[in-house]
mmCIF file of C-alpha atoms in Angstrom:
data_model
loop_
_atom_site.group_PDB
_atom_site.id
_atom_site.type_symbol
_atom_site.label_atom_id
_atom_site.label_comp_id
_atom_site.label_asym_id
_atom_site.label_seq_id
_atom_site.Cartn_x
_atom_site.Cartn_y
_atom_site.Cartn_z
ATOM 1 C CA UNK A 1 294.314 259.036 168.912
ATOM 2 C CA UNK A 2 296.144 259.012 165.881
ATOM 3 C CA UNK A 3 294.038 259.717 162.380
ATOM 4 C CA UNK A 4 294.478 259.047 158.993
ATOM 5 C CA UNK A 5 293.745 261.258 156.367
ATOM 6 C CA UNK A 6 293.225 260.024 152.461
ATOM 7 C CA UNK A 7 294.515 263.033 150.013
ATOM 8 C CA UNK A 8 295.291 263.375 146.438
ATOM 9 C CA UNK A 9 298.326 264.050 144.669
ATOM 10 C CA UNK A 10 297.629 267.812 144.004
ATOM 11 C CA UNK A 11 297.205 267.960 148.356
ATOM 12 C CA UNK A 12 300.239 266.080 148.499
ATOM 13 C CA UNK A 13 302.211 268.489 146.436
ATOM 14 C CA UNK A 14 301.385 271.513 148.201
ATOM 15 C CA UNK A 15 303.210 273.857 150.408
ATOM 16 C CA UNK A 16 303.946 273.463 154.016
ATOM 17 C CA UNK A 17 301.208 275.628 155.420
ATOM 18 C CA UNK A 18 299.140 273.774 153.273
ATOM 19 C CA UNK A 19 300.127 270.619 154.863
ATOM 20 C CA UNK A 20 299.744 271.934 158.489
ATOM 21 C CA UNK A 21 296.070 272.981 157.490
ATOM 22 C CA UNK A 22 295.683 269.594 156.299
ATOM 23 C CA UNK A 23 296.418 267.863 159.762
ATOM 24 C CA UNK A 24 293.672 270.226 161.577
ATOM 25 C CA UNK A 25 290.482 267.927 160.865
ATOM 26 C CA UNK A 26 287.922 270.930 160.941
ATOM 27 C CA UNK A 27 289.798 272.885 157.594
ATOM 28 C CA UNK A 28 288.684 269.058 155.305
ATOM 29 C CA UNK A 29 285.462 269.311 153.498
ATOM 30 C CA UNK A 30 283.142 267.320 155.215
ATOM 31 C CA UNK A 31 282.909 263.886 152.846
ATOM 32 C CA UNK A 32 279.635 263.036 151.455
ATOM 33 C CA UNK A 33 278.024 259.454 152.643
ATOM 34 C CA UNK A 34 278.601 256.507 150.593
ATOM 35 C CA UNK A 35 276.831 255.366 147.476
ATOM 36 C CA UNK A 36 274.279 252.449 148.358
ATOM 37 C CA UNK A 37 274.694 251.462 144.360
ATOM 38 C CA UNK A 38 278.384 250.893 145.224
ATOM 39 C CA UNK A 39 277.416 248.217 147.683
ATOM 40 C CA UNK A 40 274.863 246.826 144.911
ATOM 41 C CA UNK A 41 277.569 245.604 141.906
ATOM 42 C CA UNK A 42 277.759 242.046 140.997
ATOM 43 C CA UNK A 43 281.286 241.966 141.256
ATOM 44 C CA UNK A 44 281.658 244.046 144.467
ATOM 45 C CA UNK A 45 285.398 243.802 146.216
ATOM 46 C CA UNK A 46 286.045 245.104 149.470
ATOM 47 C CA UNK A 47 289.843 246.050 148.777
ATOM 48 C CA UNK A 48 289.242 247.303 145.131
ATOM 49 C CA UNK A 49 286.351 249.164 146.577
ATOM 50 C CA UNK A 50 288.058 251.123 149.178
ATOM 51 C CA UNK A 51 291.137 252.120 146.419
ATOM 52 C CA UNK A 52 288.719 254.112 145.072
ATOM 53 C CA UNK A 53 288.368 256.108 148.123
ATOM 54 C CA UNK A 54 291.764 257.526 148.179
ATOM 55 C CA UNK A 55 290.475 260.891 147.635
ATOM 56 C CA UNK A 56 287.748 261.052 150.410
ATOM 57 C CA UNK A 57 288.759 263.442 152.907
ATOM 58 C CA UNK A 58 287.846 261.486 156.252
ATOM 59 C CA UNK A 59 289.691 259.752 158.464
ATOM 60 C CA UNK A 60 289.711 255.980 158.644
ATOM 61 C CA UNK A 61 288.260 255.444 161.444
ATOM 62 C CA UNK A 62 285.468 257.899 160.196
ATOM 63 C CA UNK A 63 285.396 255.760 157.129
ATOM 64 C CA UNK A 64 285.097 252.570 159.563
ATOM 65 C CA UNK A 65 282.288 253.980 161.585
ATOM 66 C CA UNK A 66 280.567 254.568 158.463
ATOM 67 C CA UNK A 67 280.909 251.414 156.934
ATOM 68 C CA UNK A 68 279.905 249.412 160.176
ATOM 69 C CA UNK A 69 276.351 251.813 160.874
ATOM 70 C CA UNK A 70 275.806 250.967 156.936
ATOM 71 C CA UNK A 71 276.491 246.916 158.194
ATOM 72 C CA UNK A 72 273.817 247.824 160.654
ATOM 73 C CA UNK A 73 271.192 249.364 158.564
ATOM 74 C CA UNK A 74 271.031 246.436 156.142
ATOM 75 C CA UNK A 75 270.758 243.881 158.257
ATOM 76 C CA UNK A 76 267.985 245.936 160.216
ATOM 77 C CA UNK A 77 266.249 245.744 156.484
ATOM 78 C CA UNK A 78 267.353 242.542 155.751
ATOM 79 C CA UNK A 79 265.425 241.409 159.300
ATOM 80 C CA UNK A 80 262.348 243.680 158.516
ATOM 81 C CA UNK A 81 262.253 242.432 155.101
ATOM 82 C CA UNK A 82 262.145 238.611 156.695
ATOM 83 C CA UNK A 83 259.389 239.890 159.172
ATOM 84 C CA UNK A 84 257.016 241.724 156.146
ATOM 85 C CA UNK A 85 256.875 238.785 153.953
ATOM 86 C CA UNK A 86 257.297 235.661 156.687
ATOM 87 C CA UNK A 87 254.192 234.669 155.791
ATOM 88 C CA UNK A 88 254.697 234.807 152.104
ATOM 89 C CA UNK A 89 258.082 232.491 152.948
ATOM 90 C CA UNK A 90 255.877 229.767 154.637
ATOM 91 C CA UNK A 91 253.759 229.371 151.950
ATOM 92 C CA UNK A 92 256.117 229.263 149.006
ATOM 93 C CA UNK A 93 256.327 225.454 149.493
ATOM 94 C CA UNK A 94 253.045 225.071 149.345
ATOM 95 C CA UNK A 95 252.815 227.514 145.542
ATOM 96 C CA UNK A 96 255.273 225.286 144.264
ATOM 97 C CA UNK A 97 253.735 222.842 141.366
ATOM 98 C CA UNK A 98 254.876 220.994 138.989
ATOM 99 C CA UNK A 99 257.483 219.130 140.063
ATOM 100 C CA UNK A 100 256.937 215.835 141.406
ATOM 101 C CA UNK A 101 257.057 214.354 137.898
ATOM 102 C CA UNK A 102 260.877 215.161 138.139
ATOM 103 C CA UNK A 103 261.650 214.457 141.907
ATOM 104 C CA UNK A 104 259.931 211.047 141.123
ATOM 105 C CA UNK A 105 262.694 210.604 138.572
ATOM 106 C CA UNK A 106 265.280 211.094 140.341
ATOM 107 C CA UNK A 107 264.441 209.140 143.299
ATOM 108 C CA UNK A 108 262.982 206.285 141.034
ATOM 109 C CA UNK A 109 267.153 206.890 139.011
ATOM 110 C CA UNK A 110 268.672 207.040 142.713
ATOM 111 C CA UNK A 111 267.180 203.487 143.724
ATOM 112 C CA UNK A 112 267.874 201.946 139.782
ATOM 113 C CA UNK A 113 271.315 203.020 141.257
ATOM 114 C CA UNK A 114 271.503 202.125 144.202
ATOM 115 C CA UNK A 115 270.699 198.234 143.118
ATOM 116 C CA UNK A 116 273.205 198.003 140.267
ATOM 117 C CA UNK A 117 275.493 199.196 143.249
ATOM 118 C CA UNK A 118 273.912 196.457 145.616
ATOM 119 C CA UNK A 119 274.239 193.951 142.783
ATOM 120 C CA UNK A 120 277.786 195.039 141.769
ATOM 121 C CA UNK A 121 278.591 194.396 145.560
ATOM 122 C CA UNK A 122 277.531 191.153 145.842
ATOM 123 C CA UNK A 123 279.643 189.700 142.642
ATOM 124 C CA UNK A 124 282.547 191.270 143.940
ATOM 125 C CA UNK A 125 281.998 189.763 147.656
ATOM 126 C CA UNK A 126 281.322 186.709 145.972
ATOM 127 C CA UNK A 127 284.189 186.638 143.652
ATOM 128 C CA UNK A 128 286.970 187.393 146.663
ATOM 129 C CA UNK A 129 285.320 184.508 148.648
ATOM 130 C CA UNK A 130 286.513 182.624 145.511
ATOM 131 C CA UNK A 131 289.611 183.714 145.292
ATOM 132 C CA UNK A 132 290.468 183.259 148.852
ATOM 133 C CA UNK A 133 289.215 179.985 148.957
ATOM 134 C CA UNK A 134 291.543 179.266 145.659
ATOM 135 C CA UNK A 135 294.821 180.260 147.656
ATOM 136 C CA UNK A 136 293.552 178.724 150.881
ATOM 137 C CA UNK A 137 293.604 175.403 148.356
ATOM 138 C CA UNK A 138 297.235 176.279 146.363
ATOM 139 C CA UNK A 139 298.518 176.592 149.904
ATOM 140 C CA UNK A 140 297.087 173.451 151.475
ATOM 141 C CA UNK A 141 298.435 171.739 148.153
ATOM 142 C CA UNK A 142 301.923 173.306 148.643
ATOM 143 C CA UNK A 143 301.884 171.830 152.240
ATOM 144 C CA UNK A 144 301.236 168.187 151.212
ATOM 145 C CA UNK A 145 303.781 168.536 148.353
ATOM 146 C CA UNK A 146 306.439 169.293 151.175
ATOM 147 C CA UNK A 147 305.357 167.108 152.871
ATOM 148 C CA UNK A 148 304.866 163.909 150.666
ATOM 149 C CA UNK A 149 308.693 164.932 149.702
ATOM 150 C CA UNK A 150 309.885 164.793 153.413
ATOM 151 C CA UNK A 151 307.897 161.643 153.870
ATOM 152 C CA UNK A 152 309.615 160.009 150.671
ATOM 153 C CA UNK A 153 313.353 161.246 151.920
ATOM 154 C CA UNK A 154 312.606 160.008 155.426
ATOM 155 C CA UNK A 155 311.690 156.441 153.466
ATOM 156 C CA UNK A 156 314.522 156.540 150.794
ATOM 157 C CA UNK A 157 316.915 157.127 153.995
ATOM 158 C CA UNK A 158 315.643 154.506 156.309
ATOM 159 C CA UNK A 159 315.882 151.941 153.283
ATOM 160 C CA UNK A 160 319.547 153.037 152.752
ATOM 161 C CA UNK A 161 320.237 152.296 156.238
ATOM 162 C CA UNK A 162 318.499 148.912 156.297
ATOM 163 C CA UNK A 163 320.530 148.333 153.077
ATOM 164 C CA UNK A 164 323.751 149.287 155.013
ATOM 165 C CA UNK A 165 322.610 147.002 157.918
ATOM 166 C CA UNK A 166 321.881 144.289 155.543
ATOM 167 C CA UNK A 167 318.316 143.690 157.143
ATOM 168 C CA UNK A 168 316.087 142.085 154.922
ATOM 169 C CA UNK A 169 313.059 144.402 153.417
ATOM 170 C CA UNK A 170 310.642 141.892 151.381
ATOM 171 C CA UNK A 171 308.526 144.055 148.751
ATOM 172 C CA UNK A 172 310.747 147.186 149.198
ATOM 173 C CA UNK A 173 313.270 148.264 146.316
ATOM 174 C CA UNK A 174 316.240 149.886 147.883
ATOM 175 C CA UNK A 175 316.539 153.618 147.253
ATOM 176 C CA UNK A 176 320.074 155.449 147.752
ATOM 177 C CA UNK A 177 319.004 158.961 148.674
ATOM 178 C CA UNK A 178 321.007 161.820 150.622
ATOM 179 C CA UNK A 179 324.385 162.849 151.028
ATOM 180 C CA UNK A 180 327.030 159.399 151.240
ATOM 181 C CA UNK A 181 329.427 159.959 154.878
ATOM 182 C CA UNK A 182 332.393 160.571 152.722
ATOM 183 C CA UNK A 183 335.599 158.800 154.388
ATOM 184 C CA UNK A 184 338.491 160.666 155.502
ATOM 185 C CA UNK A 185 342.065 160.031 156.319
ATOM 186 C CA UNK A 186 341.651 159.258 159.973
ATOM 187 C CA UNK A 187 338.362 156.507 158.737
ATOM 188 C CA UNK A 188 341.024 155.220 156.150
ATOM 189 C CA UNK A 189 343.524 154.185 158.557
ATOM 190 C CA UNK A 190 341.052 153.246 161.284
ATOM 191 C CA UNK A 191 340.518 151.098 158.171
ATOM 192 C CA UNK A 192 343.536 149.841 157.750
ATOM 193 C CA UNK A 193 343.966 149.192 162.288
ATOM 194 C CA UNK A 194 340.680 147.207 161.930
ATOM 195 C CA UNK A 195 342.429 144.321 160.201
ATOM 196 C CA UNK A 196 341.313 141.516 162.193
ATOM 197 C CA UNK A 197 337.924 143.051 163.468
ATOM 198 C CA UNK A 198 335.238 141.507 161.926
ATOM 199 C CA UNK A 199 333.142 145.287 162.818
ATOM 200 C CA UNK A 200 333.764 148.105 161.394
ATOM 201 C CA UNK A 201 334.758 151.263 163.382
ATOM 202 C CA UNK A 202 334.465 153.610 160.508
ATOM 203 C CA UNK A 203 330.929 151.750 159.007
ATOM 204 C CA UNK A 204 329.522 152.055 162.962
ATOM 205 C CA UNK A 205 329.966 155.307 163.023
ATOM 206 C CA UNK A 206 328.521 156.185 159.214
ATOM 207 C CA UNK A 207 325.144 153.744 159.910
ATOM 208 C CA UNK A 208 324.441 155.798 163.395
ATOM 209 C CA UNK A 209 325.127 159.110 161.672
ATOM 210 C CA UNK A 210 322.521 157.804 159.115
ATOM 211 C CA UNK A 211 320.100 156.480 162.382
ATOM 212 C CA UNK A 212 320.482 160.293 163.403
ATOM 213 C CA UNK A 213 319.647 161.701 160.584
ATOM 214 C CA UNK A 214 316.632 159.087 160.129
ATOM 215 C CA UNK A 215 315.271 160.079 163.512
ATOM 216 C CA UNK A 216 315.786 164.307 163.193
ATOM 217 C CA UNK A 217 313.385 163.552 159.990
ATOM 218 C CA UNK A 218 311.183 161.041 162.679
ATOM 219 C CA UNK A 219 310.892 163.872 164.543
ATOM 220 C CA UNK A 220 309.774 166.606 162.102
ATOM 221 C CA UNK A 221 306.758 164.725 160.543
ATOM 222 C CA UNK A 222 305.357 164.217 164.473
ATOM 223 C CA UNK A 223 302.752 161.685 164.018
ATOM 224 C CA UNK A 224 302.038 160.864 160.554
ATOM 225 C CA UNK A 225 300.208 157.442 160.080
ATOM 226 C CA UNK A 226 303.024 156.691 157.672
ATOM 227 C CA UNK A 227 305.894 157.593 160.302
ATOM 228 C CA UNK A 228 303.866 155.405 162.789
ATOM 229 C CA UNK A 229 303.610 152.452 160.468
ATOM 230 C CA UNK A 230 307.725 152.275 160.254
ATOM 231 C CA UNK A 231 307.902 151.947 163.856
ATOM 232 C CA UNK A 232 308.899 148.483 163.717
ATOM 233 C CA UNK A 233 311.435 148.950 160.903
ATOM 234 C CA UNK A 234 313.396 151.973 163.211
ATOM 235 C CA UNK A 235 312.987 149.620 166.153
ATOM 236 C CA UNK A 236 315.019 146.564 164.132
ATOM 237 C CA UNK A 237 317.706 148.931 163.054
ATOM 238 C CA UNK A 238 318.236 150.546 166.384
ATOM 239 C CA UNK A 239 318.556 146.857 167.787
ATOM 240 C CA UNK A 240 320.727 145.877 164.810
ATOM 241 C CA UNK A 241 323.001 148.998 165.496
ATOM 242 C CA UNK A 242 323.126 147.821 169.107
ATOM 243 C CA UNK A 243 323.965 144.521 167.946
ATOM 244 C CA UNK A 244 326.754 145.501 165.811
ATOM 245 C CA UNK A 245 328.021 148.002 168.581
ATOM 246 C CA UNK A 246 327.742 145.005 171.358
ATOM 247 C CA UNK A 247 329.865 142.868 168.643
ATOM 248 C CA UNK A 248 332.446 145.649 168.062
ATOM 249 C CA UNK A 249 332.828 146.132 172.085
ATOM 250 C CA UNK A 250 333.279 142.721 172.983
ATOM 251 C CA UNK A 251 335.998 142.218 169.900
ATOM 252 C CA UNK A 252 338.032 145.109 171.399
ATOM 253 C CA UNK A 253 337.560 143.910 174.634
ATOM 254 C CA UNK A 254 339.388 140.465 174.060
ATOM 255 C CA UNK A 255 342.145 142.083 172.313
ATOM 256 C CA UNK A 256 343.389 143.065 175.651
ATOM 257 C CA UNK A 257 345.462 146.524 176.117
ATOM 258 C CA UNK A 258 346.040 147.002 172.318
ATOM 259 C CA UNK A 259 341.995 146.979 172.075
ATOM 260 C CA UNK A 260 341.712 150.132 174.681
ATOM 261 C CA UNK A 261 341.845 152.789 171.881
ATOM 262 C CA UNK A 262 339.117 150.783 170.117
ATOM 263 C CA UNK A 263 336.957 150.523 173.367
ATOM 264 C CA UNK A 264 336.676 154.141 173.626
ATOM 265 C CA UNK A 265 335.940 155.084 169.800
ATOM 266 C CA UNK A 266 333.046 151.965 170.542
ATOM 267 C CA UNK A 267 331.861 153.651 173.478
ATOM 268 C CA UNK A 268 332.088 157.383 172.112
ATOM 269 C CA UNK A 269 329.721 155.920 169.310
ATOM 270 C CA UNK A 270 327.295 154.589 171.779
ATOM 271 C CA UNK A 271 327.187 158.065 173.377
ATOM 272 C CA UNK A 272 326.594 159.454 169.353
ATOM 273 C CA UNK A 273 323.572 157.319 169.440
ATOM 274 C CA UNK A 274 322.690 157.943 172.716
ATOM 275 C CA UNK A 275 322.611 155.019 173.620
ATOM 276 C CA UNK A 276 325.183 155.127 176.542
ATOM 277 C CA UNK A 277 323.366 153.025 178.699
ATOM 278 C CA UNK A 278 323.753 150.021 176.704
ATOM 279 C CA UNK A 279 327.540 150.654 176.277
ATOM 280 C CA UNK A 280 327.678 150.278 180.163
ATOM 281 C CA UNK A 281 325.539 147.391 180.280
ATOM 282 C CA UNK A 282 327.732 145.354 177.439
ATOM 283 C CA UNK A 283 330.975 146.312 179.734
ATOM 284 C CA UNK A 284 329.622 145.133 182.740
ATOM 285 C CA UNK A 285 328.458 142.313 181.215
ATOM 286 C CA UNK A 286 331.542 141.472 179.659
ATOM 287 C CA UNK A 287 333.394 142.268 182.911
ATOM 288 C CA UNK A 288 331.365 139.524 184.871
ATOM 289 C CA UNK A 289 332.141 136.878 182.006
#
């Protein structure tokens, strides 16, 4: 096994035969045992301790063996120190007086404490119930605003339809609300074909884009009380639409071939609506007559 030797400078600086006495272990001076008062300082460090052993002449794992049977012996008095006074260390709680007084304090403090805490709790669990039930409110609110304004639009826009249908709404002012079907070139000179039709290709097609758009906001609000109570009103424009339609199919009819073209923009209007079934049952009809 390979050894370590600690030397000073004066060793290191020496001859050669000097250095091969050095490596024989039995030509060191045998090193003296370590101070216990070394062990004893307040601010004892291992690795400062054992620079100050670079002069010892013994190897390291001398030094090691040393070290670990001095480990040994002090916990050997440590343990027969315990076992001479275990007595003594039962009844030191007992010799103690004098300080209830101040553990009284304290605990009578920690519980003072521990209800502000309690306390504190409660205000703050109350508060947040507060709060949430504020923004449970500002939402509900926000809900019926929408609402109350898709309920007025879907009212504003039936009325504009009845308006366009000329059906008569006693105690209702007639609100224009929405986007107007803006006519283009193709409506203008439907327009100008229709001379001679009392309906309206280009109006038909507006007042069932409006009955569309009447219905689409129908079906949003579900069942509202409010969308219930128009039921009648959608029920007489749809048959006034139908009416109008019927009127339209039957002019176009008795114009004979030049009618065709307006049969089919009729009948394509029907199918807008959905309503194809009654554009089937006017032909028929009208075929039978």
């Amino acid at each position: 096994m390979s050894r370590f030797y600690f030397g000073d400078d004066s060793r290191s600086a020496s001859s050669d035969n000097d250095n091969e006495d050095e490596d024989d272990p039995s030509s060191l001076p045998f090193a003296t045992p370590l101070r216990r008062s070394d062990f004893l300082d307040s601010e004892f460090s291992p690795a400062t301790y054992l620079s100050t052993l670079h002069n010892r002449h013994q190897t390291l794992e001398d030094l090691r063996s040393e070290l670990r049977s001095r480990s040994q012996l002090l916990s050997k008095e440590l343990l027969d120190l315990v076992n001479s006074n275990y007595q003594d260390f039962l009844n030191l709680g007992n010799s103690l007086h004098g300080g209830e007084e101040k553990v009284e304090e304290v605990r009578v403090g920690l519980l003072g404490f521990r209800k502000d805490v309690d306390s504190l709790v409660g205000v703050v669990g109350e508060r947040e119930e507060e709060v949430g039930e504020l923004l449970q409110e500002r939402r509900d609110t926000r809900e019926k605003i929408e609402l109350g304004r898709r309920l007025v639009d879907y009212d504003a826009r039936l009325k504009e339809l009845e308006t366009e249908l000329m059906i008569e709404t006693a105690g209702h002012e007639t609100i224009i609300l929405g986007e107007e079907v803006s006519d283009s070139e193709d409506d203008e000179e439907e327009e100008e074909e229709e001379e001679g039709y009392g309906v309206s290709i280009v109006k038909l097609r507006r007042n069932v884009v409006h009955y569309q758009l009447v219905l689409g906001l129908q079906k949003d609000l579900g069942e509202h009380p409010f969308v219930a109570a128009q039921a009648a009103r959608t029920a007489k424009v749809r048959s006034t639409l139908l009416m109008d339609l019927s009127t339209a199919l039957q002019q176009a009819k008795s114009a004979g071939a030049s009618g065709s073209g307006r049969v089919m923009k009729v009948t394509k209007i029907y199918a807008d609506m959905e309503e194809s079934a009654e554009a089937v049952k006017v032909l028929k009809t009208l075929k039978s007559s």
